[in-house]
PDB file of C-alpha atoms in Angstrom:
ATOM      1  CA  UNK A   1       6.561  27.136  -5.185  1.00  0.00           C
ATOM      2  CA  UNK A   2       4.300  26.969  -2.591  1.00  0.00           C
ATOM      3  CA  UNK A   3       0.771  27.342  -2.755  1.00  0.00           C
ATOM      4  CA  UNK A   4      -1.306  30.196  -2.461  1.00  0.00           C
ATOM      5  CA  UNK A   5      -2.573  30.661   1.519  1.00  0.00           C
ATOM      6  CA  UNK A   6      -4.288  33.916   0.822  1.00  0.00           C
ATOM      7  CA  UNK A   7      -7.297  32.507   1.104  1.00  0.00           C
ATOM      8  CA  UNK A   8      -6.635  28.608   2.112  1.00  0.00           C
ATOM      9  CA  UNK A   9      -8.328  27.093   5.768  1.00  0.00           C
ATOM     10  CA  UNK A  10      -5.234  24.551   6.847  1.00  0.00           C
ATOM     11  CA  UNK A  11      -6.867  22.218   9.680  1.00  0.00           C
ATOM     12  CA  UNK A  12      -4.259  20.094  11.630  1.00  0.00           C
ATOM     13  CA  UNK A  13      -4.786  17.990  13.591  1.00  0.00           C
ATOM     14  CA  UNK A  14      -3.577  16.844  17.108  1.00  0.00           C
ATOM     15  CA  UNK A  15      -4.130  14.497  20.137  1.00  0.00           C
ATOM     16  CA  UNK A  16      -5.081  16.700  22.978  1.00  0.00           C
ATOM     17  CA  UNK A  17      -2.115  16.323  25.998  1.00  0.00           C
ATOM     18  CA  UNK A  18       0.223  18.868  26.831  1.00  0.00           C
ATOM     19  CA  UNK A  19       2.909  16.917  25.539  1.00  0.00           C
ATOM     20  CA  UNK A  20       1.279  16.587  21.824  1.00  0.00           C
ATOM     21  CA  UNK A  21       0.196  20.506  22.401  1.00  0.00           C
ATOM     22  CA  UNK A  22       3.757  21.845  22.196  1.00  0.00           C
ATOM     23  CA  UNK A  23       4.969  19.786  19.525  1.00  0.00           C
ATOM     24  CA  UNK A  24       1.597  20.673  17.458  1.00  0.00           C
ATOM     25  CA  UNK A  25       2.736  24.441  18.663  1.00  0.00           C
ATOM     26  CA  UNK A  26       6.088  24.610  16.914  1.00  0.00           C
ATOM     27  CA  UNK A  27       4.413  23.412  13.624  1.00  0.00           C
ATOM     28  CA  UNK A  28       1.745  25.909  13.664  1.00  0.00           C
ATOM     29  CA  UNK A  29       4.669  28.708  14.796  1.00  0.00           C
ATOM     30  CA  UNK A  30       6.493  27.402  11.521  1.00  0.00           C
ATOM     31  CA  UNK A  31       3.565  26.624   8.964  1.00  0.00           C
ATOM     32  CA  UNK A  32       3.024  30.461  10.036  1.00  0.00           C
ATOM     33  CA  UNK A  33       6.646  31.730   9.471  1.00  0.00           C
ATOM     34  CA  UNK A  34       6.460  30.996   6.327  1.00  0.00           C
ATOM     35  CA  UNK A  35       2.933  31.656   5.226  1.00  0.00           C
ATOM     36  CA  UNK A  36       1.752  34.610   7.038  1.00  0.00           C
ATOM     37  CA  UNK A  37      -2.032  34.801   5.762  1.00  0.00           C
ATOM     38  CA  UNK A  38      -2.826  31.037   6.173  1.00  0.00           C
ATOM     39  CA  UNK A  39      -5.667  30.091   7.778  1.00  0.00           C
ATOM     40  CA  UNK A  40      -4.751  27.594  10.774  1.00  0.00           C
ATOM     41  CA  UNK A  41      -6.591  25.931  12.716  1.00  0.00           C
ATOM     42  CA  UNK A  42      -5.684  23.591  15.790  1.00  0.00           C
ATOM     43  CA  UNK A  43      -7.833  20.395  15.988  1.00  0.00           C
ATOM     44  CA  UNK A  44      -8.043  18.346  18.845  1.00  0.00           C
ATOM     45  CA  UNK A  45      -8.759  15.032  18.434  1.00  0.00           C
ATOM     46  CA  UNK A  46      -8.774  12.196  21.179  1.00  0.00           C
ATOM     47  CA  UNK A  47      -7.574   9.027  20.871  1.00  0.00           C
ATOM     48  CA  UNK A  48      -8.614   5.215  22.172  1.00  0.00           C
ATOM     49  CA  UNK A  49      -4.868   5.365  23.940  1.00  0.00           C
ATOM     50  CA  UNK A  50      -6.141   8.844  25.190  1.00  0.00           C
ATOM     51  CA  UNK A  51      -9.413   7.026  26.562  1.00  0.00           C
ATOM     52  CA  UNK A  52      -8.166   3.437  27.586  1.00  0.00           C
ATOM     53  CA  UNK A  53      -6.504   2.782  30.425  1.00  0.00           C
ATOM     54  CA  UNK A  54      -5.859  -0.946  29.535  1.00  0.00           C
ATOM     55  CA  UNK A  55      -3.051  -2.897  28.173  1.00  0.00           C
ATOM     56  CA  UNK A  56      -2.773  -1.302  24.272  1.00  0.00           C
ATOM     57  CA  UNK A  57      -2.737  -4.588  22.783  1.00  0.00           C
ATOM     58  CA  UNK A  58      -6.485  -4.452  23.866  1.00  0.00           C
ATOM     59  CA  UNK A  59      -6.748  -1.613  21.695  1.00  0.00           C
ATOM     60  CA  UNK A  60      -4.990  -2.300  18.400  1.00  0.00           C
ATOM     61  CA  UNK A  61      -1.139  -1.698  19.770  1.00  0.00           C
ATOM     62  CA  UNK A  62       0.412   1.341  18.685  1.00  0.00           C
ATOM     63  CA  UNK A  63      -2.487   2.143  15.715  1.00  0.00           C
ATOM     64  CA  UNK A  64      -4.150   3.249  19.297  1.00  0.00           C
ATOM     65  CA  UNK A  65      -2.577   6.424  19.166  1.00  0.00           C
ATOM     66  CA  UNK A  66      -3.135   7.662  15.621  1.00  0.00           C
ATOM     67  CA  UNK A  67      -6.411   5.471  14.193  1.00  0.00           C
ATOM     68  CA  UNK A  68      -9.093   8.637  15.123  1.00  0.00           C
ATOM     69  CA  UNK A  69      -7.163  11.325  13.188  1.00  0.00           C
ATOM     70  CA  UNK A  70      -6.227   9.158  10.851  1.00  0.00           C
ATOM     71  CA  UNK A  71     -10.216   9.052  10.302  1.00  0.00           C
ATOM     72  CA  UNK A  72     -10.060  12.690  10.399  1.00  0.00           C
ATOM     73  CA  UNK A  73      -7.434  12.880   7.957  1.00  0.00           C
ATOM     74  CA  UNK A  74      -9.225  10.583   5.342  1.00  0.00           C
ATOM     75  CA  UNK A  75     -12.666  11.878   5.608  1.00  0.00           C
ATOM     76  CA  UNK A  76     -11.017  15.562   4.854  1.00  0.00           C
ATOM     77  CA  UNK A  77     -11.884  16.888   8.307  1.00  0.00           C
ATOM     78  CA  UNK A  78      -8.045  17.571   8.934  1.00  0.00           C
ATOM     79  CA  UNK A  79      -5.520  18.759   6.187  1.00  0.00           C
ATOM     80  CA  UNK A  80      -2.356  17.779   8.396  1.00  0.00           C
ATOM     81  CA  UNK A  81      -2.276  15.897  11.929  1.00  0.00           C
ATOM     82  CA  UNK A  82       0.918  15.613  13.872  1.00  0.00           C
ATOM     83  CA  UNK A  83       2.200  12.990  16.073  1.00  0.00           C
ATOM     84  CA  UNK A  84       5.219  11.574  17.472  1.00  0.00           C
ATOM     85  CA  UNK A  85       7.090   8.966  15.117  1.00  0.00           C
ATOM     86  CA  UNK A  86       7.053   5.971  17.158  1.00  0.00           C
ATOM     87  CA  UNK A  87       3.606   5.876  18.007  1.00  0.00           C
ATOM     88  CA  UNK A  88       2.328   6.229  13.835  1.00  0.00           C
ATOM     89  CA  UNK A  89       1.995   2.832  12.794  1.00  0.00           C
ATOM     90  CA  UNK A  90       4.284   1.250  10.182  1.00  0.00           C
ATOM     91  CA  UNK A  91       2.094   1.563   6.653  1.00  0.00           C
ATOM     92  CA  UNK A  92       1.217  -2.258   6.358  1.00  0.00           C
ATOM     93  CA  UNK A  93      -0.783  -2.015  10.051  1.00  0.00           C
ATOM     94  CA  UNK A  94      -2.928   1.128   8.659  1.00  0.00           C
ATOM     95  CA  UNK A  95      -5.147   1.931   6.635  1.00  0.00           C
ATOM     96  CA  UNK A  96      -3.417   3.493   3.024  1.00  0.00           C
ATOM     97  CA  UNK A  97      -4.131   7.081   1.264  1.00  0.00           C
ATOM     98  CA  UNK A  98      -1.715   8.494   3.930  1.00  0.00           C
ATOM     99  CA  UNK A  99       1.819  10.023   3.392  1.00  0.00           C
ATOM    100  CA  UNK A 100       4.478  11.542   5.393  1.00  0.00           C
ATOM    101  CA  UNK A 101       4.871  15.328   5.002  1.00  0.00           C
ATOM    102  CA  UNK A 102       7.404  16.225   6.798  1.00  0.00           C
ATOM    103  CA  UNK A 103       9.674  15.523   9.723  1.00  0.00           C
ATOM    104  CA  UNK A 104      11.069  17.738  12.130  1.00  0.00           C
ATOM    105  CA  UNK A 105      14.363  17.137  13.043  1.00  0.00           C
ATOM    106  CA  UNK A 106      15.155  15.296  15.657  1.00  0.00           C
ATOM    107  CA  UNK A 107      15.514  15.501  19.534  1.00  0.00           C
ATOM    108  CA  UNK A 108      17.031  13.982  22.568  1.00  0.00           C
ATOM    109  CA  UNK A 109      16.613   9.861  21.970  1.00  0.00           C
ATOM    110  CA  UNK A 110      17.625   9.346  25.737  1.00  0.00           C
ATOM    111  CA  UNK A 111      15.280   7.886  28.660  1.00  0.00           C
ATOM    112  CA  UNK A 112      15.107   8.700  32.270  1.00  0.00           C
ATOM    113  CA  UNK A 113      14.329   7.472  35.012  1.00  0.00           C
ATOM    114  CA  UNK A 114      12.065   9.969  37.123  1.00  0.00           C
ATOM    115  CA  UNK A 115      10.859   8.952  41.214  1.00  0.00           C
ATOM    116  CA  UNK A 116       8.725  10.873  43.143  1.00  0.00           C
ATOM    117  CA  UNK A 117       8.434  15.057  44.208  1.00  0.00           C
ATOM    118  CA  UNK A 118      10.646  15.103  46.631  1.00  0.00           C
ATOM    119  CA  UNK A 119      12.224  11.664  46.496  1.00  0.00           C
ATOM    120  CA  UNK A 120      16.224  11.596  46.982  1.00  0.00           C
ATOM    121  CA  UNK A 121      17.934  11.484  43.653  1.00  0.00           C
ATOM    122  CA  UNK A 122      19.021   7.802  42.748  1.00  0.00           C
ATOM    123  CA  UNK A 123      19.110   5.334  39.883  1.00  0.00           C
ATOM    124  CA  UNK A 124      18.872   2.319  38.253  1.00  0.00           C
ATOM    125  CA  UNK A 125      21.494   0.349  40.306  1.00  0.00           C
ATOM    126  CA  UNK A 126      20.765   2.364  43.642  1.00  0.00           C
ATOM    127  CA  UNK A 127      16.921   1.384  43.526  1.00  0.00           C
ATOM    128  CA  UNK A 128      16.305  -1.224  46.483  1.00  0.00           C
ATOM    129  CA  UNK A 129      15.494  -4.913  44.858  1.00  0.00           C
ATOM    130  CA  UNK A 130      11.342  -4.930  44.868  1.00  0.00           C
ATOM    131  CA  UNK A 131      11.316  -1.488  43.149  1.00  0.00           C
ATOM    132  CA  UNK A 132       8.010  -1.292  41.004  1.00  0.00           C
ATOM    133  CA  UNK A 133       9.315   0.451  37.626  1.00  0.00           C
ATOM    134  CA  UNK A 134       6.650   1.811  35.504  1.00  0.00           C
ATOM    135  CA  UNK A 135       6.504   1.635  31.235  1.00  0.00           C
ATOM    136  CA  UNK A 136       4.578   0.840  29.248  1.00  0.00           C
ATOM    137  CA  UNK A 137       7.323  -0.293  26.987  1.00  0.00           C
ATOM    138  CA  UNK A 138       8.126  -4.203  26.625  1.00  0.00           C
ATOM    139  CA  UNK A 139      10.981  -2.037  25.352  1.00  0.00           C
ATOM    140  CA  UNK A 140      11.991  -0.882  28.091  1.00  0.00           C
ATOM    141  CA  UNK A 141      10.804  -3.682  30.400  1.00  0.00           C
ATOM    142  CA  UNK A 142      12.803  -6.195  28.159  1.00  0.00           C
ATOM    143  CA  UNK A 143      16.114  -3.904  29.342  1.00  0.00           C
ATOM    144  CA  UNK A 144      15.144  -3.539  32.986  1.00  0.00           C
ATOM    145  CA  UNK A 145      14.839  -7.886  33.108  1.00  0.00           C
ATOM    146  CA  UNK A 146      18.645  -8.092  31.098  1.00  0.00           C
ATOM    147  CA  UNK A 147      20.509  -4.711  32.893  1.00  0.00           C
ATOM    148  CA  UNK A 148      18.812  -4.806  35.750  1.00  0.00           C
ATOM    149  CA  UNK A 149      17.174  -7.878  37.133  1.00  0.00           C
ATOM    150  CA  UNK A 150      16.376  -6.626  40.884  1.00  0.00           C
ATOM    151  CA  UNK A 151      13.869  -4.061  39.621  1.00  0.00           C
ATOM    152  CA  UNK A 152      10.218  -4.907  38.850  1.00  0.00           C
ATOM    153  CA  UNK A 153       8.517  -3.569  35.441  1.00  0.00           C
ATOM    154  CA  UNK A 154       5.137  -2.825  36.135  1.00  0.00           C
ATOM    155  CA  UNK A 155       2.665  -1.312  33.462  1.00  0.00           C
ATOM    156  CA  UNK A 156       1.672   2.360  33.499  1.00  0.00           C
ATOM    157  CA  UNK A 157      -1.159   3.846  30.932  1.00  0.00           C
ATOM    158  CA  UNK A 158      -1.993   7.460  30.507  1.00  0.00           C
ATOM    159  CA  UNK A 159      -0.342  10.937  29.169  1.00  0.00           C
ATOM    160  CA  UNK A 160       3.102  11.598  31.090  1.00  0.00           C
ATOM    161  CA  UNK A 161       2.034  14.916  32.679  1.00  0.00           C
ATOM    162  CA  UNK A 162      -0.868  12.247  34.213  1.00  0.00           C
ATOM    163  CA  UNK A 163       1.933   9.726  34.638  1.00  0.00           C
ATOM    164  CA  UNK A 164       3.461  12.412  36.742  1.00  0.00           C
ATOM    165  CA  UNK A 165       0.933  13.432  38.514  1.00  0.00           C
ATOM    166  CA  UNK A 166      -0.494  10.052  39.777  1.00  0.00           C
ATOM    167  CA  UNK A 167       3.611   9.446  40.375  1.00  0.00           C
ATOM    168  CA  UNK A 168       3.804  11.749  42.342  1.00  0.00           C
ATOM    169  CA  UNK A 169       0.354  11.292  44.762  1.00  0.00           C
ATOM    170  CA  UNK A 170       1.227   7.322  45.403  1.00  0.00           C
ATOM    171  CA  UNK A 171      -1.603   6.590  42.877  1.00  0.00           C
ATOM    172  CA  UNK A 172       0.191   5.406  39.921  1.00  0.00           C
ATOM    173  CA  UNK A 173       0.646   1.617  41.109  1.00  0.00           C
ATOM    174  CA  UNK A 174       4.767   2.174  40.910  1.00  0.00           C
ATOM    175  CA  UNK A 175       6.845   3.398  42.903  1.00  0.00           C
ATOM    176  CA  UNK A 176       9.200   5.177  40.310  1.00  0.00           C
ATOM    177  CA  UNK A 177       8.919   5.570  36.319  1.00  0.00           C
ATOM    178  CA  UNK A 178      10.782   5.386  33.485  1.00  0.00           C
ATOM    179  CA  UNK A 179      10.001   8.702  30.485  1.00  0.00           C
ATOM    180  CA  UNK A 180      11.518   9.503  27.388  1.00  0.00           C
ATOM    181  CA  UNK A 181      13.585  12.859  28.065  1.00  0.00           C
ATOM    182  CA  UNK A 182      12.428  14.558  25.268  1.00  0.00           C
ATOM    183  CA  UNK A 183       8.443  14.503  26.494  1.00  0.00           C
ATOM    184  CA  UNK A 184       9.896  15.629  30.150  1.00  0.00           C
ATOM    185  CA  UNK A 185      11.818  18.660  27.611  1.00  0.00           C
ATOM    186  CA  UNK A 186       8.542  19.746  26.069  1.00  0.00           C
ATOM    187  CA  UNK A 187       6.705  20.182  28.982  1.00  0.00           C
ATOM    188  CA  UNK A 188       9.056  21.322  31.022  1.00  0.00           C
ATOM    189  CA  UNK A 189      10.516  19.127  33.666  1.00  0.00           C
ATOM    190  CA  UNK A 190      13.673  17.937  32.434  1.00  0.00           C
ATOM    191  CA  UNK A 191      14.429  18.521  36.045  1.00  0.00           C
ATOM    192  CA  UNK A 192      12.833  15.851  37.194  1.00  0.00           C
ATOM    193  CA  UNK A 193      15.145  13.297  35.596  1.00  0.00           C
ATOM    194  CA  UNK A 194      16.976  11.529  38.257  1.00  0.00           C
ATOM    195  CA  UNK A 195      19.211   9.860  35.894  1.00  0.00           C
ATOM    196  CA  UNK A 196      19.283   9.576  32.120  1.00  0.00           C
ATOM    197  CA  UNK A 197      20.435   6.710  30.853  1.00  0.00           C
ATOM    198  CA  UNK A 198      23.037   5.865  28.514  1.00  0.00           C
ATOM    199  CA  UNK A 199      21.317   5.431  24.844  1.00  0.00           C
ATOM    200  CA  UNK A 200      24.401   2.602  24.076  1.00  0.00           C
ATOM    201  CA  UNK A 201      23.310   0.635  27.159  1.00  0.00           C
ATOM    202  CA  UNK A 202      19.979   1.732  27.628  1.00  0.00           C
ATOM    203  CA  UNK A 203      18.134   1.024  24.127  1.00  0.00           C
ATOM    204  CA  UNK A 204      16.326   3.993  22.402  1.00  0.00           C
ATOM    205  CA  UNK A 205      13.154   2.992  20.844  1.00  0.00           C
ATOM    206  CA  UNK A 206      12.459   3.177  16.913  1.00  0.00           C
ATOM    207  CA  UNK A 207      11.647   7.084  15.933  1.00  0.00           C
ATOM    208  CA  UNK A 208      12.486   8.411  19.505  1.00  0.00           C
ATOM    209  CA  UNK A 209      12.326  11.945  19.455  1.00  0.00           C
ATOM    210  CA  UNK A 210      11.185  12.259  16.220  1.00  0.00           C
ATOM    211  CA  UNK A 211       8.030  14.867  15.251  1.00  0.00           C
ATOM    212  CA  UNK A 212       6.280  14.008  11.982  1.00  0.00           C
ATOM    213  CA  UNK A 213       3.661  15.666  10.247  1.00  0.00           C
ATOM    214  CA  UNK A 214       0.785  13.597   7.770  1.00  0.00           C
ATOM    215  CA  UNK A 215      -0.883  14.107   4.917  1.00  0.00           C
ATOM    216  CA  UNK A 216      -3.388  12.236   2.742  1.00  0.00           C
ATOM    217  CA  UNK A 217      -1.150  10.832  -0.264  1.00  0.00           C
ATOM    218  CA  UNK A 218      -3.333  12.475  -2.984  1.00  0.00           C
ATOM    219  CA  UNK A 219      -2.963  16.483  -1.459  1.00  0.00           C
ATOM    220  CA  UNK A 220      -0.373  18.141  -3.652  1.00  0.00           C
ATOM    221  CA  UNK A 221      -1.013  21.548  -2.298  1.00  0.00           C
ATOM    222  CA  UNK A 222      -0.376  19.998   1.177  1.00  0.00           C
ATOM    223  CA  UNK A 223       2.434  18.343   0.429  1.00  0.00           C
ATOM    224  CA  UNK A 224       3.876  21.543  -0.780  1.00  0.00           C
ATOM    225  CA  UNK A 225       2.974  23.584   2.110  1.00  0.00           C
ATOM    226  CA  UNK A 226       4.886  21.132   4.402  1.00  0.00           C
ATOM    227  CA  UNK A 227       7.760  20.089   2.130  1.00  0.00           C
ATOM    228  CA  UNK A 228       9.425  22.892   3.432  1.00  0.00           C
ATOM    229  CA  UNK A 229       9.582  22.184   6.828  1.00  0.00           C
ATOM    230  CA  UNK A 230      10.488  18.667   6.681  1.00  0.00           C
ATOM    231  CA  UNK A 231      14.368  18.250   8.257  1.00  0.00           C
ATOM    232  CA  UNK A 232      16.383  16.189   4.910  1.00  0.00           C
ATOM    233  CA  UNK A 233      18.680  14.322   7.982  1.00  0.00           C
ATOM    234  CA  UNK A 234      16.044  13.216  10.250  1.00  0.00           C
ATOM    235  CA  UNK A 235      13.587  11.954   7.546  1.00  0.00           C
ATOM    236  CA  UNK A 236      16.659  10.099   6.191  1.00  0.00           C
ATOM    237  CA  UNK A 237      16.845   8.598   9.603  1.00  0.00           C
ATOM    238  CA  UNK A 238      13.201   7.460  10.131  1.00  0.00           C
ATOM    239  CA  UNK A 239      13.157   5.994   6.908  1.00  0.00           C
ATOM    240  CA  UNK A 240      16.180   3.361   7.553  1.00  0.00           C
ATOM    241  CA  UNK A 241      14.745   2.950  12.154  1.00  0.00           C
ATOM    242  CA  UNK A 242      11.147   2.193  10.674  1.00  0.00           C
ATOM    243  CA  UNK A 243      11.812   0.156   7.848  1.00  0.00           C
ATOM    244  CA  UNK A 244      13.553  -1.753  10.279  1.00  0.00           C
ATOM    245  CA  UNK A 245      10.779  -2.411  12.566  1.00  0.00           C
ATOM    246  CA  UNK A 246       8.220  -2.532   9.551  1.00  0.00           C
ATOM    247  CA  UNK A 247      11.019  -5.679   8.194  1.00  0.00           C
ATOM    248  CA  UNK A 248      10.672  -7.308  11.687  1.00  0.00           C
ATOM    249  CA  UNK A 249       6.469  -6.254  11.465  1.00  0.00           C
ATOM    250  CA  UNK A 250       7.435  -4.353  14.893  1.00  0.00           C
ATOM    251  CA  UNK A 251       5.794  -1.486  16.816  1.00  0.00           C
ATOM    252  CA  UNK A 252       5.237  -0.477  20.257  1.00  0.00           C
ATOM    253  CA  UNK A 253       4.365  -3.586  21.264  1.00  0.00           C
ATOM    254  CA  UNK A 254       8.153  -5.257  20.617  1.00  0.00           C
ATOM    255  CA  UNK A 255      10.957  -6.116  22.373  1.00  0.00           C
ATOM    256  CA  UNK A 256      13.027  -3.923  20.032  1.00  0.00           C
ATOM    257  CA  UNK A 257      15.418  -1.252  19.280  1.00  0.00           C
ATOM    258  CA  UNK A 258      16.666   0.429  16.501  1.00  0.00           C
ATOM    259  CA  UNK A 259      18.923   3.626  15.954  1.00  0.00           C
ATOM    260  CA  UNK A 260      20.444   5.223  13.404  1.00  0.00           C
ATOM    261  CA  UNK A 261      22.931   7.237  13.368  1.00  0.00           C
ATOM    262  CA  UNK A 262      23.937   9.702  10.267  1.00  0.00           C
ATOM    263  CA  UNK A 263      27.579  11.054   9.680  1.00  0.00           C
ATOM    264  CA  UNK A 264      26.574  13.658   7.345  1.00  0.00           C
ATOM    265  CA  UNK A 265      30.068  14.434   6.114  1.00  0.00           C
ATOM    266  CA  UNK A 266      30.571  11.330   4.467  1.00  0.00           C
ATOM    267  CA  UNK A 267      26.909  10.681   3.796  1.00  0.00           C
ATOM    268  CA  UNK A 268      27.020   7.016   5.420  1.00  0.00           C
ATOM    269  CA  UNK A 269      23.999   6.052   7.637  1.00  0.00           C
ATOM    270  CA  UNK A 270      24.802   2.961  10.547  1.00  0.00           C
ATOM    271  CA  UNK A 271      21.385   1.370  11.659  1.00  0.00           C
ATOM    272  CA  UNK A 272      22.206  -1.005  15.323  1.00  0.00           C
ATOM    273  CA  UNK A 273      19.086  -3.082  15.718  1.00  0.00           C
ATOM    274  CA  UNK A 274      18.550  -5.316  17.998  1.00  0.00           C
ATOM    275  CA  UNK A 275      15.797  -7.380  18.989  1.00  0.00           C
ATOM    276  CA  UNK A 276      15.592  -8.085  23.272  1.00  0.00           C
ATOM    277  CA  UNK A 277      14.893 -11.108  25.138  1.00  0.00           C
ATOM    278  CA  UNK A 278      12.051 -10.089  27.368  1.00  0.00           C
ATOM    279  CA  UNK A 279      13.064 -12.920  29.821  1.00  0.00           C
ATOM    280  CA  UNK A 280      16.189 -11.069  30.374  1.00  0.00           C
ATOM    281  CA  UNK A 281      18.731 -13.118  27.645  1.00  0.00           C
ATOM    282  CA  UNK A 282      20.713 -12.620  25.515  1.00  0.00           C
ATOM    283  CA  UNK A 283      19.909  -9.914  22.988  1.00  0.00           C
ATOM    284  CA  UNK A 284      19.989 -10.182  19.110  1.00  0.00           C
ATOM    285  CA  UNK A 285      22.219  -7.404  17.735  1.00  0.00           C
ATOM    286  CA  UNK A 286      23.069  -6.400  13.729  1.00  0.00           C
ATOM    287  CA  UNK A 287      24.580  -3.313  12.211  1.00  0.00           C
ATOM    288  CA  UNK A 288      24.236  -2.016   9.538  1.00  0.00           C
ATOM    289  CA  UNK A 289      25.889   0.302   7.403  1.00  0.00           C
ATOM    290  CA  UNK A 290      25.796   2.640   3.852  1.00  0.00           C
ATOM    291  CA  UNK A 291      24.788   5.452   2.005  1.00  0.00           C
ATOM    292  CA  UNK A 292      21.827   7.497   3.239  1.00  0.00           C
ATOM    293  CA  UNK A 293      20.176   7.428  -0.251  1.00  0.00           C
ATOM    294  CA  UNK A 294      19.893   4.010   0.626  1.00  0.00           C
ATOM    295  CA  UNK A 295      18.427   4.572   3.788  1.00  0.00           C
ATOM    296  CA  UNK A 296      15.308   2.146   3.240  1.00  0.00           C
ATOM    297  CA  UNK A 297      16.797  -0.661   2.027  1.00  0.00           C
ATOM    298  CA  UNK A 298      19.635  -0.187   4.904  1.00  0.00           C
ATOM    299  CA  UNK A 299      16.568  -0.390   7.777  1.00  0.00           C
ATOM    300  CA  UNK A 300      15.063  -3.090   5.608  1.00  0.00           C
ATOM    301  CA  UNK A 301      18.512  -5.584   5.678  1.00  0.00           C
ATOM    302  CA  UNK A 302      18.895  -4.977   9.108  1.00  0.00           C
ATOM    303  CA  UNK A 303      15.648  -6.375  10.095  1.00  0.00           C
ATOM    304  CA  UNK A 304      16.667  -8.949   7.365  1.00  0.00           C
ATOM    305  CA  UNK A 305      19.897 -10.132   9.653  1.00  0.00           C
ATOM    306  CA  UNK A 306      17.836 -10.117  12.697  1.00  0.00           C
ATOM    307  CA  UNK A 307      14.761 -12.576  11.846  1.00  0.00           C
ATOM    308  CA  UNK A 308      17.990 -14.877  10.229  1.00  0.00           C
ATOM    309  CA  UNK A 309      19.527 -14.444  13.044  1.00  0.00           C
ATOM    310  CA  UNK A 310      16.235 -16.246  14.881  1.00  0.00           C
ATOM    311  CA  UNK A 311      14.359 -13.160  15.667  1.00  0.00           C
ATOM    312  CA  UNK A 312      11.409 -15.297  15.207  1.00  0.00           C
ATOM    313  CA  UNK A 313      11.444 -16.661  19.125  1.00  0.00           C
ATOM    314  CA  UNK A 314      12.395 -13.937  20.646  1.00  0.00           C
ATOM    315  CA  UNK A 315       9.146 -11.740  18.745  1.00  0.00           C
ATOM    316  CA  UNK A 316       6.570 -14.341  19.754  1.00  0.00           C
ATOM    317  CA  UNK A 317       6.510 -16.290  16.375  1.00  0.00           C
ATOM    318  CA  UNK A 318       6.756 -15.734  12.812  1.00  0.00           C
ATOM    319  CA  UNK A 319       6.110 -12.953  11.075  1.00  0.00           C
TER     320      UNK A 319
END
């Protein structure tokens, strides 16, 4: 049985960006529907990644988007935090004491090509040689080097809405950009996708399209409150993808893709894992398949298989 919520104050932490607020709004709606008398408050927490305009590697990589939220959580200033799964570091790369309490159903994993407003539609294949393609993800830069060597990846920063505005005003430093389709959809900007990229070719990020809600590991009341919100199939998928990336000691600054697919009728889970060559060379690939109950071990096995195949040389040294 869930805890009594008649007098429970529940503070939900989130980044203040429009996309983060949209996904937090969905969590808030779910909680209010299940617990009508809960005293729920949304607390905006500005992350280091929101204010730093240089490379993420300068401020600790992926943790730049979650570190301050983790601090608020561990200090008891909020009961739970909401984040995109692909922004959340693995268990080996963050402070202990934080647990994923719920995983929302996976959204679209695909990336999309976005052009400035009013620009004629184009695809990556039809863009002129030398076109500057904005992206902050090494995975996307490596895919461009491999699949579209006539294009030039350039680093960009900022929230999705600010990047879009900068692209339209000509101040982004790039001619076009790559964005997550799920993010465009959350912002009501799906129509800005000039080309939706095939995920079997343009490989998705681990955790793409998944929203997680985290809480303090020792907060059992919040654990019980969040549990009904979790989508079991997506949780298994995320466990597999994060386990593979964890075996590689990878994160959002790693040129790698892990994509798990669940056949719900058979209960079989297939994990596709790839480590890309940043220079555009041949990537290393592996596929593991097994029971969904073995999601974590399947992902770990996929990561180890890539390491045994020589992924270290592409990842930048021993892991």
